[in-house]
Coordinates of N, CA, C and O in Angstrom, one line a residue:
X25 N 0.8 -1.2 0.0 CA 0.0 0.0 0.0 C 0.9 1.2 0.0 O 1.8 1.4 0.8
X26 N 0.6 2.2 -1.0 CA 1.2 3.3 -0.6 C 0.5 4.3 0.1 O -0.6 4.3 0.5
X27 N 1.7 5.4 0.4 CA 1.1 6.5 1.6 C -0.3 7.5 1.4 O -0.9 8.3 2.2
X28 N -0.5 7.1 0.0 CA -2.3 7.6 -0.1 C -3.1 6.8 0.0 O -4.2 7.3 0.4
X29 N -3.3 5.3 -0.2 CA -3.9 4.2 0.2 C -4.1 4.2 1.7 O -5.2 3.8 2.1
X30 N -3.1 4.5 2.8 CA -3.3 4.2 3.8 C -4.0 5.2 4.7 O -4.7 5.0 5.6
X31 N -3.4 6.7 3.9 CA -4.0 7.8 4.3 C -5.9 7.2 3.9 O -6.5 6.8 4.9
X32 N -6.2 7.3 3.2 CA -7.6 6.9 2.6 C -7.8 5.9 4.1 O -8.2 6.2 5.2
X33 N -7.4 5.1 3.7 CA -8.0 3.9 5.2 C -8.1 4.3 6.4 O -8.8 3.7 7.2
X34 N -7.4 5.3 6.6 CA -6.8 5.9 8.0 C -8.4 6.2 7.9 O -9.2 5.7 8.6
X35 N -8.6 7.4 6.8 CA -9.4 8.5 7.1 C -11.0 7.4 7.3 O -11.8 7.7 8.2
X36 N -11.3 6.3 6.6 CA -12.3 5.8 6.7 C -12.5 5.5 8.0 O -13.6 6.0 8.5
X37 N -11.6 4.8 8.6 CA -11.9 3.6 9.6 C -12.5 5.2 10.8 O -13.4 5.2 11.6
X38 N -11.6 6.1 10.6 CA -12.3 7.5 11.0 C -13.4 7.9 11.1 O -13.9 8.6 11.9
X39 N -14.0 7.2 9.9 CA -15.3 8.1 9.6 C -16.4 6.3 10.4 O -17.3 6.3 11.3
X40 N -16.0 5.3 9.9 CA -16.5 4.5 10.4 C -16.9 4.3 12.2 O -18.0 4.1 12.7
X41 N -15.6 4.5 12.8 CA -15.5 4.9 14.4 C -16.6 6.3 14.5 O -17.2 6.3 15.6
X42 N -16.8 6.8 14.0 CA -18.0 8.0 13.9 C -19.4 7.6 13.8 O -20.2 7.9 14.7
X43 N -19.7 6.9 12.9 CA -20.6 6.7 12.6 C -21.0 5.6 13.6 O -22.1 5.8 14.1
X44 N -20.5 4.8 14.0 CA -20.2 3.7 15.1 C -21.1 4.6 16.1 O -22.3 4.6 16.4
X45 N -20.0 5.6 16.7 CA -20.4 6.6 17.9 C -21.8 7.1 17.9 O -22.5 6.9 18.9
X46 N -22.1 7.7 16.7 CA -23.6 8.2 16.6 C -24.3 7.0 16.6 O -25.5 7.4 16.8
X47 N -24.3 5.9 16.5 CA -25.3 4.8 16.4 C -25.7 4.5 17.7 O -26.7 4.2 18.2
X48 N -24.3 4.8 18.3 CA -24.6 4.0 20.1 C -25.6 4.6 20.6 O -26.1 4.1 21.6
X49 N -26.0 5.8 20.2 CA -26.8 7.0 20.9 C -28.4 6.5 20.6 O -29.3 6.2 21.4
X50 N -28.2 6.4 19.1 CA -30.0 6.4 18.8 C -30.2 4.5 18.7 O -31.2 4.0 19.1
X51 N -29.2 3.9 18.2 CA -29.1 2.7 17.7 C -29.8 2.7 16.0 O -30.3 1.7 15.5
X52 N -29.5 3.9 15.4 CA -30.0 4.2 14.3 C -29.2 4.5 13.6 O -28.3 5.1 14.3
X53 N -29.0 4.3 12.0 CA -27.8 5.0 11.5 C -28.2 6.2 10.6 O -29.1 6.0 9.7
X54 N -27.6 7.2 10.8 CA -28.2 8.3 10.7 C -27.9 8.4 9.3 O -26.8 8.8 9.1
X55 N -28.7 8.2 7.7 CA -28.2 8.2 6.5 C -27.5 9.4 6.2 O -26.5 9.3 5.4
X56 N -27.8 11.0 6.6 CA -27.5 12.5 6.2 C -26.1 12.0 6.9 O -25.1 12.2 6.2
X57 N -25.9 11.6 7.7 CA -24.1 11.6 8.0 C -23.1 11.1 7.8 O -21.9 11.3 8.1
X58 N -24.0 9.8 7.0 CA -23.2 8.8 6.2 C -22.6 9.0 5.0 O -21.4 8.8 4.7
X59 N -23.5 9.5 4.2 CA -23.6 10.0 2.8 C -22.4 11.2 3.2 O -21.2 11.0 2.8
X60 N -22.5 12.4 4.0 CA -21.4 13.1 4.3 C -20.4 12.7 4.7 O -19.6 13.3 3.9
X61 N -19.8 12.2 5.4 CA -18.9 11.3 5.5 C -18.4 10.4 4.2 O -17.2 10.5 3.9
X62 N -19.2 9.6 3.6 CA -18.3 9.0 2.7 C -18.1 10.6 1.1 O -17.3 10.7 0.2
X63 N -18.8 11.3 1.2 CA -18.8 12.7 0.2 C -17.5 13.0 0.5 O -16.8 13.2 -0.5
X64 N -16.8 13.1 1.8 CA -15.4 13.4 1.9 C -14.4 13.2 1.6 O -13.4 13.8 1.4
X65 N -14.9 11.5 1.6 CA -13.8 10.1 1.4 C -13.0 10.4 -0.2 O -13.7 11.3 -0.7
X66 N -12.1 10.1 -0.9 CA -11.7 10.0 -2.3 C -12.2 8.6 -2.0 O -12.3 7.9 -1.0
X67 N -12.6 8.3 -3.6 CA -13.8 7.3 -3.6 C -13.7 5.9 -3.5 O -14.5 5.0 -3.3
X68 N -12.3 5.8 -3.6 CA -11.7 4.2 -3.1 C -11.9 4.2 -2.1 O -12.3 3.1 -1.9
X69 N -11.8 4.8 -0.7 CA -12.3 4.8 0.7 C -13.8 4.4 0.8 O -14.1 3.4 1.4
X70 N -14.7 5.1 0.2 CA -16.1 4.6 0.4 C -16.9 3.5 0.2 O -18.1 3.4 0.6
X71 N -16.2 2.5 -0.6 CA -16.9 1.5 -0.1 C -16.6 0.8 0.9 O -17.3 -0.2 1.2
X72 N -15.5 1.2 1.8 CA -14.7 0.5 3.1 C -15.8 1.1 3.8 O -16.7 0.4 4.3
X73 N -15.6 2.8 3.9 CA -16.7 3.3 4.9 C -18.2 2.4 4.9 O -18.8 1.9 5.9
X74 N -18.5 2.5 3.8 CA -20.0 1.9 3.9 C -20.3 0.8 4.0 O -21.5 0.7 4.0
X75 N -19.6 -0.5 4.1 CA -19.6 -1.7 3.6 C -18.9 -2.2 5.1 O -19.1 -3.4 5.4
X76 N -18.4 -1.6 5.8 CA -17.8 -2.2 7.4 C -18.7 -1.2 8.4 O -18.6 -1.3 9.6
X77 N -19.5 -0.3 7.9 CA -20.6 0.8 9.0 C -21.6 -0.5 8.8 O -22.0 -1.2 9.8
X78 N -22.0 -0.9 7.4 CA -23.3 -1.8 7.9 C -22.6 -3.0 8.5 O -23.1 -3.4 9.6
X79 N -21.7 -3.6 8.2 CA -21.4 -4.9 9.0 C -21.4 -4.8 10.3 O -22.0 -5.6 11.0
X80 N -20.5 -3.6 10.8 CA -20.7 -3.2 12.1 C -21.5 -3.1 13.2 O -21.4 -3.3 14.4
X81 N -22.5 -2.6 12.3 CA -24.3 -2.2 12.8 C -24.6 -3.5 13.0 O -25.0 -3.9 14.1
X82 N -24.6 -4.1 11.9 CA -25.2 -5.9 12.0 C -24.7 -6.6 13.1 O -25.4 -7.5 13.6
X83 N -23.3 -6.2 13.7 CA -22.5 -7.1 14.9 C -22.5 -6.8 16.3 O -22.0 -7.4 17.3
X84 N -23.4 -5.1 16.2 CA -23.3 -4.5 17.3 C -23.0 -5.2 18.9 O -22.2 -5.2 19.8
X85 N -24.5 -5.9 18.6 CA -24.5 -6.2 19.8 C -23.7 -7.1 20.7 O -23.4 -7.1 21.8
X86 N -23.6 -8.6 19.3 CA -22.5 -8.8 19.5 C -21.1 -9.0 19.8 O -20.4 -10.0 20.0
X87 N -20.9 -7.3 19.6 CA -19.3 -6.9 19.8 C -19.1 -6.6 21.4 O -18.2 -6.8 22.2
X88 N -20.9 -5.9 21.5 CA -20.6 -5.3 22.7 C -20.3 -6.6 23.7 O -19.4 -6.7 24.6
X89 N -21.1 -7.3 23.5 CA -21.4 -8.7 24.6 C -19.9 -9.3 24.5 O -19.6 -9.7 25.6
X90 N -19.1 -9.4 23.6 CA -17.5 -10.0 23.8 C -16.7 -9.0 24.2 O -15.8 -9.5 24.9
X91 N -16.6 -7.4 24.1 CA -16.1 -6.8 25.0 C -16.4 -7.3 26.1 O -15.6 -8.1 26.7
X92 N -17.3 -6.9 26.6 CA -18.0 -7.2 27.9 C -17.6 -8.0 29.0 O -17.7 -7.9 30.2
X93 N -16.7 -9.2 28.0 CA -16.2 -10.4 28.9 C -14.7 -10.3 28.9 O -14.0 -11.2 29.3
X94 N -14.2 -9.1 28.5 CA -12.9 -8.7 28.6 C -13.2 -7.6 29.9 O -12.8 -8.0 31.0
X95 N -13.6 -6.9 29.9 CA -13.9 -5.5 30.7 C -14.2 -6.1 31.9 O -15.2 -6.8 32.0
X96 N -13.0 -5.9 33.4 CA -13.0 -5.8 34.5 C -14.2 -4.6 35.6 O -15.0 -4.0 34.9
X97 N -14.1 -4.5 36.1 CA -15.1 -3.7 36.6 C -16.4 -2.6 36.1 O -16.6 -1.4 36.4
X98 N -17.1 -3.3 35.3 CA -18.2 -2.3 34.5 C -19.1 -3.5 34.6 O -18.7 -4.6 34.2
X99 N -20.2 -3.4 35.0 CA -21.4 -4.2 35.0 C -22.1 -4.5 33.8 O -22.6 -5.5 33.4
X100 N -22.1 -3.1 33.2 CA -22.7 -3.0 31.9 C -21.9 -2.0 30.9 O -21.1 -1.2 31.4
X101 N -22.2 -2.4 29.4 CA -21.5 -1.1 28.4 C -22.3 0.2 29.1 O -21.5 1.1 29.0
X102 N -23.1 0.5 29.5 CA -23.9 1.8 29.5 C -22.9 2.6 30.3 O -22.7 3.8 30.2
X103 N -21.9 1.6 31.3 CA -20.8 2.3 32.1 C -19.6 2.9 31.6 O -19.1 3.9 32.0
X104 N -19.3 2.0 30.4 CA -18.2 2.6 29.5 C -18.0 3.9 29.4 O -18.8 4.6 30.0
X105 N -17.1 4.4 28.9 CA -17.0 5.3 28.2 C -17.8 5.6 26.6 O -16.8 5.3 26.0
X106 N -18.6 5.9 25.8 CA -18.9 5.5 24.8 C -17.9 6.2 23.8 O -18.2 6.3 22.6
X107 N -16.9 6.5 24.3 CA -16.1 6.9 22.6 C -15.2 5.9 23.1 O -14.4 5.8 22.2
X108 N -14.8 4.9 24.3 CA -14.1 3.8 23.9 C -14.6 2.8 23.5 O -14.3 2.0 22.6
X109 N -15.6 2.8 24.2 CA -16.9 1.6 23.4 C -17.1 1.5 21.9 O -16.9 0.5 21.2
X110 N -17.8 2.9 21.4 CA -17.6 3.2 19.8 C -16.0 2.3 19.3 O -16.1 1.6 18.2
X111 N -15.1 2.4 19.7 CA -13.9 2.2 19.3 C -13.5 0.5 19.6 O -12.8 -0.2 18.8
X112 N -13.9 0.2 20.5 CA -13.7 -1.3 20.8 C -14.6 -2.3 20.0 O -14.5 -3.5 19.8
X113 N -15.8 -1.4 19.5 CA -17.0 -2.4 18.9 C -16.8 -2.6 17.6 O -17.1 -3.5 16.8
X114 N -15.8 -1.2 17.3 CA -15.3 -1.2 15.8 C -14.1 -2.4 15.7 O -14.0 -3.4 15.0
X115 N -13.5 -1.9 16.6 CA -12.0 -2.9 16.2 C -12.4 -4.8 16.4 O -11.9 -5.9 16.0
X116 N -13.3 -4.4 17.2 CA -13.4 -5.8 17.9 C -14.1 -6.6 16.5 O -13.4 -7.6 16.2
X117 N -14.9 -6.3 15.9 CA -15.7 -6.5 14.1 C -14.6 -7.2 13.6 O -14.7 -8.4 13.4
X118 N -13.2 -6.0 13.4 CA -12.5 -6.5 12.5 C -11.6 -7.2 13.5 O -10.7 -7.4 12.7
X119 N -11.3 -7.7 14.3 CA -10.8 -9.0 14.8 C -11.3 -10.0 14.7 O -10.5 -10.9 14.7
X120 N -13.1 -10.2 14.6 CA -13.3 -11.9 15.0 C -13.5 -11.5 13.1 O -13.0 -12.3 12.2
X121 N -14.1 -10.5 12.6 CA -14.8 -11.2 10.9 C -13.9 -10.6 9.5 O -14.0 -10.7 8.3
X122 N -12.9 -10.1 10.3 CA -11.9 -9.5 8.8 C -10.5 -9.8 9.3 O -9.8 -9.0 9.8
X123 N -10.1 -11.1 9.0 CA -9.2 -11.7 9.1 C -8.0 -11.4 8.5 O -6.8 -11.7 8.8
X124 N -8.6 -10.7 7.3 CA -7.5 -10.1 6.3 C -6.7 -9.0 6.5 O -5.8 -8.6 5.8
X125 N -7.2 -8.4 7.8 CA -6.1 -7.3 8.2 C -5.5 -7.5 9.5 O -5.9 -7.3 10.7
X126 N -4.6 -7.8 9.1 CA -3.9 -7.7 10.9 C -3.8 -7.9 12.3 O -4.5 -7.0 12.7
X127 N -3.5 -8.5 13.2 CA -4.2 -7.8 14.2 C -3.2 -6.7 15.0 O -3.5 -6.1 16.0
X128 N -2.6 -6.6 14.5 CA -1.4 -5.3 14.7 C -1.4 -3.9 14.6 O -0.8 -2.9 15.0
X129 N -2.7 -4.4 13.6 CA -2.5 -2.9 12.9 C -4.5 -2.8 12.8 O -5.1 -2.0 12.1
X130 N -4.9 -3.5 13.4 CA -6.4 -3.1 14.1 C -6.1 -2.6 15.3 O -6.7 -1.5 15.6
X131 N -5.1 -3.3 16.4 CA -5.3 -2.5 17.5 C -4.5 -1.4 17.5 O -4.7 -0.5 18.3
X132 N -3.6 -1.2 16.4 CA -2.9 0.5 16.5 C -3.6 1.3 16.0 O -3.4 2.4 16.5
X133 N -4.5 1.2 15.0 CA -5.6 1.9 14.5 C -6.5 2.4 15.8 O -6.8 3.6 16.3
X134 N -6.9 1.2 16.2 CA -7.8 1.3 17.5 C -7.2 2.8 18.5 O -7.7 3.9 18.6
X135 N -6.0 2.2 19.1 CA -4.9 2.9 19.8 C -5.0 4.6 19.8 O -5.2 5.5 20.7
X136 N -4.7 4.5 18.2 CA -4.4 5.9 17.9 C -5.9 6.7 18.0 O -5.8 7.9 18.5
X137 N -7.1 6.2 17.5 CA -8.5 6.5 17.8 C -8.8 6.9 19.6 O -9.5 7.7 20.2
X138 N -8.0 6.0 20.0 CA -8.5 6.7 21.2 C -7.5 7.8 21.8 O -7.9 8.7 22.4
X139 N -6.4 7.6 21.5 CA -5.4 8.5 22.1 C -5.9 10.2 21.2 O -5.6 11.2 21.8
X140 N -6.8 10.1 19.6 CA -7.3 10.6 19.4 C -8.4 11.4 20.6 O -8.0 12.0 21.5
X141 N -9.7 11.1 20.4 CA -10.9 10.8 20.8 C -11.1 10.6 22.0 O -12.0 11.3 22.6
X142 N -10.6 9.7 22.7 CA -10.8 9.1 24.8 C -10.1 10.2 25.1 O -9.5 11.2 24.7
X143 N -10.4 9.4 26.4 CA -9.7 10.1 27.5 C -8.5 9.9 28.1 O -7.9 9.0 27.6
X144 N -7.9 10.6 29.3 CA -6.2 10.4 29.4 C -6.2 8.8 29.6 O -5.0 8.5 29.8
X145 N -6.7 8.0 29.7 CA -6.7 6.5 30.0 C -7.6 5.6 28.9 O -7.9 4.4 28.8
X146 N -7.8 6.5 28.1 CA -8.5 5.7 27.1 C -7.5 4.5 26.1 O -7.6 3.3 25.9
X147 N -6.5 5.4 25.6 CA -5.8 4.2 25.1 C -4.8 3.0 25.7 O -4.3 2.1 25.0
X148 N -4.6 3.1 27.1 CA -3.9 1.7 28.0 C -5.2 1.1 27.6 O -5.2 0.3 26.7
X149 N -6.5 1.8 28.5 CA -7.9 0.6 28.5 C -8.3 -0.1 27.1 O -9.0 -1.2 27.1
X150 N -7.9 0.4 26.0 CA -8.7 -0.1 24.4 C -7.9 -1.4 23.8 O -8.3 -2.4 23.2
X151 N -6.4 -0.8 24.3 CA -5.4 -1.7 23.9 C -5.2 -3.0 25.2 O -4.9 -4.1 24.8
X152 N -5.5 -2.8 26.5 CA -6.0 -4.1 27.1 C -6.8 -5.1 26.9 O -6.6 -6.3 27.2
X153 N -8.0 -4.2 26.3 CA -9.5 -5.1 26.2 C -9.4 -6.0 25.2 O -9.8 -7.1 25.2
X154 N -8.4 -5.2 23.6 CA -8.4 -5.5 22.3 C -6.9 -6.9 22.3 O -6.5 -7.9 21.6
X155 N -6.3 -6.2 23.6 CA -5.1 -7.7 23.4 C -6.0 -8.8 23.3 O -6.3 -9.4 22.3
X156 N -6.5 -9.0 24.6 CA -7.5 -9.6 25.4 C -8.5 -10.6 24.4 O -8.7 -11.9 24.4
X157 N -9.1 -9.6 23.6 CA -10.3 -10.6 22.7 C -9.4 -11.0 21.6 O -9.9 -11.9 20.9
X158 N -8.1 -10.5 21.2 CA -7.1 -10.9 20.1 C -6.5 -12.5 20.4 O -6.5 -13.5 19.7
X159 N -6.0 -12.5 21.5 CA -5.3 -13.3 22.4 C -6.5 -14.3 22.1 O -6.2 -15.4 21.6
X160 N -7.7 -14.1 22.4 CA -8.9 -15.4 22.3 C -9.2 -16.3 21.0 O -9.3 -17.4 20.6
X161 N -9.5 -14.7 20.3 CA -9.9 -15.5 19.1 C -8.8 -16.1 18.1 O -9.2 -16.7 17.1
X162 N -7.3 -15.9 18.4 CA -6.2 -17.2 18.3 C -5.6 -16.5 16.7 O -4.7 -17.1 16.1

């Protein structure tokens, strides 16, 4: 890949973690932000954005429920943080169903999203949870 290929992915998996975020709120995906979002993308990025937002949506719940069983002290996701949540439900997708990328370079993506976006503990906590369900699924 070269450094506009990756730029492009960077920026998707960006807009994807977004779109992620806004879902957690309504559990709806908001089409006006979608469409904006991928309008931004150069157009090789947009079918990644659009085509891993619906897979995502489709896995939600059960991304949340395998975080869940990584995460030490939180009874429920409602406890989380939801922009590490947003970010774990993403990465966590592409660990058990996209085999084809990494897992190196899902949780640095992840990583950098939170050290982005979280809070001053956001990225030890994302990169714990994500060893964690990596380590499992082998």
């Amino acid at each position: 890949m070269d450094k506009n290929e990756v730029a492009t992915l960077r920026q998707a998996r960006e807009g994807v973690f977004k779109l992620i975020f806004e879902y957690s709120f309504s559990r709806t995906l908001n089409e006006r932000t979608r469409e904006m979002m991928a309008a931004v993308l150069p157009e090789e990025g947009r079918p990644y954005l659009l085509g891993t937002t619906d897979e995502v949506v489709a896995h939600y719940d059960e991304m949340v429920s395998l975080i869940m069983t990584y995460v030490k002290g939180y009874s429920s996701p409602e406890r989380l943080n939801r922009t590490d949540l947003a970010i774990m439900v993403y990465a966590c997708y592409e660990l058990v169903y996209r085999r084809d990328i990494p897992v190196a370079v899902v949780i640095k993506e992840a990583v950098e999203l939170a050290k982005t976006y979280g809070g001053d503990k956001s990225s030890r906590f994302v990169n714990g949870v994500l060893g964690a369900v990596a380590k499992a699924q082998g």
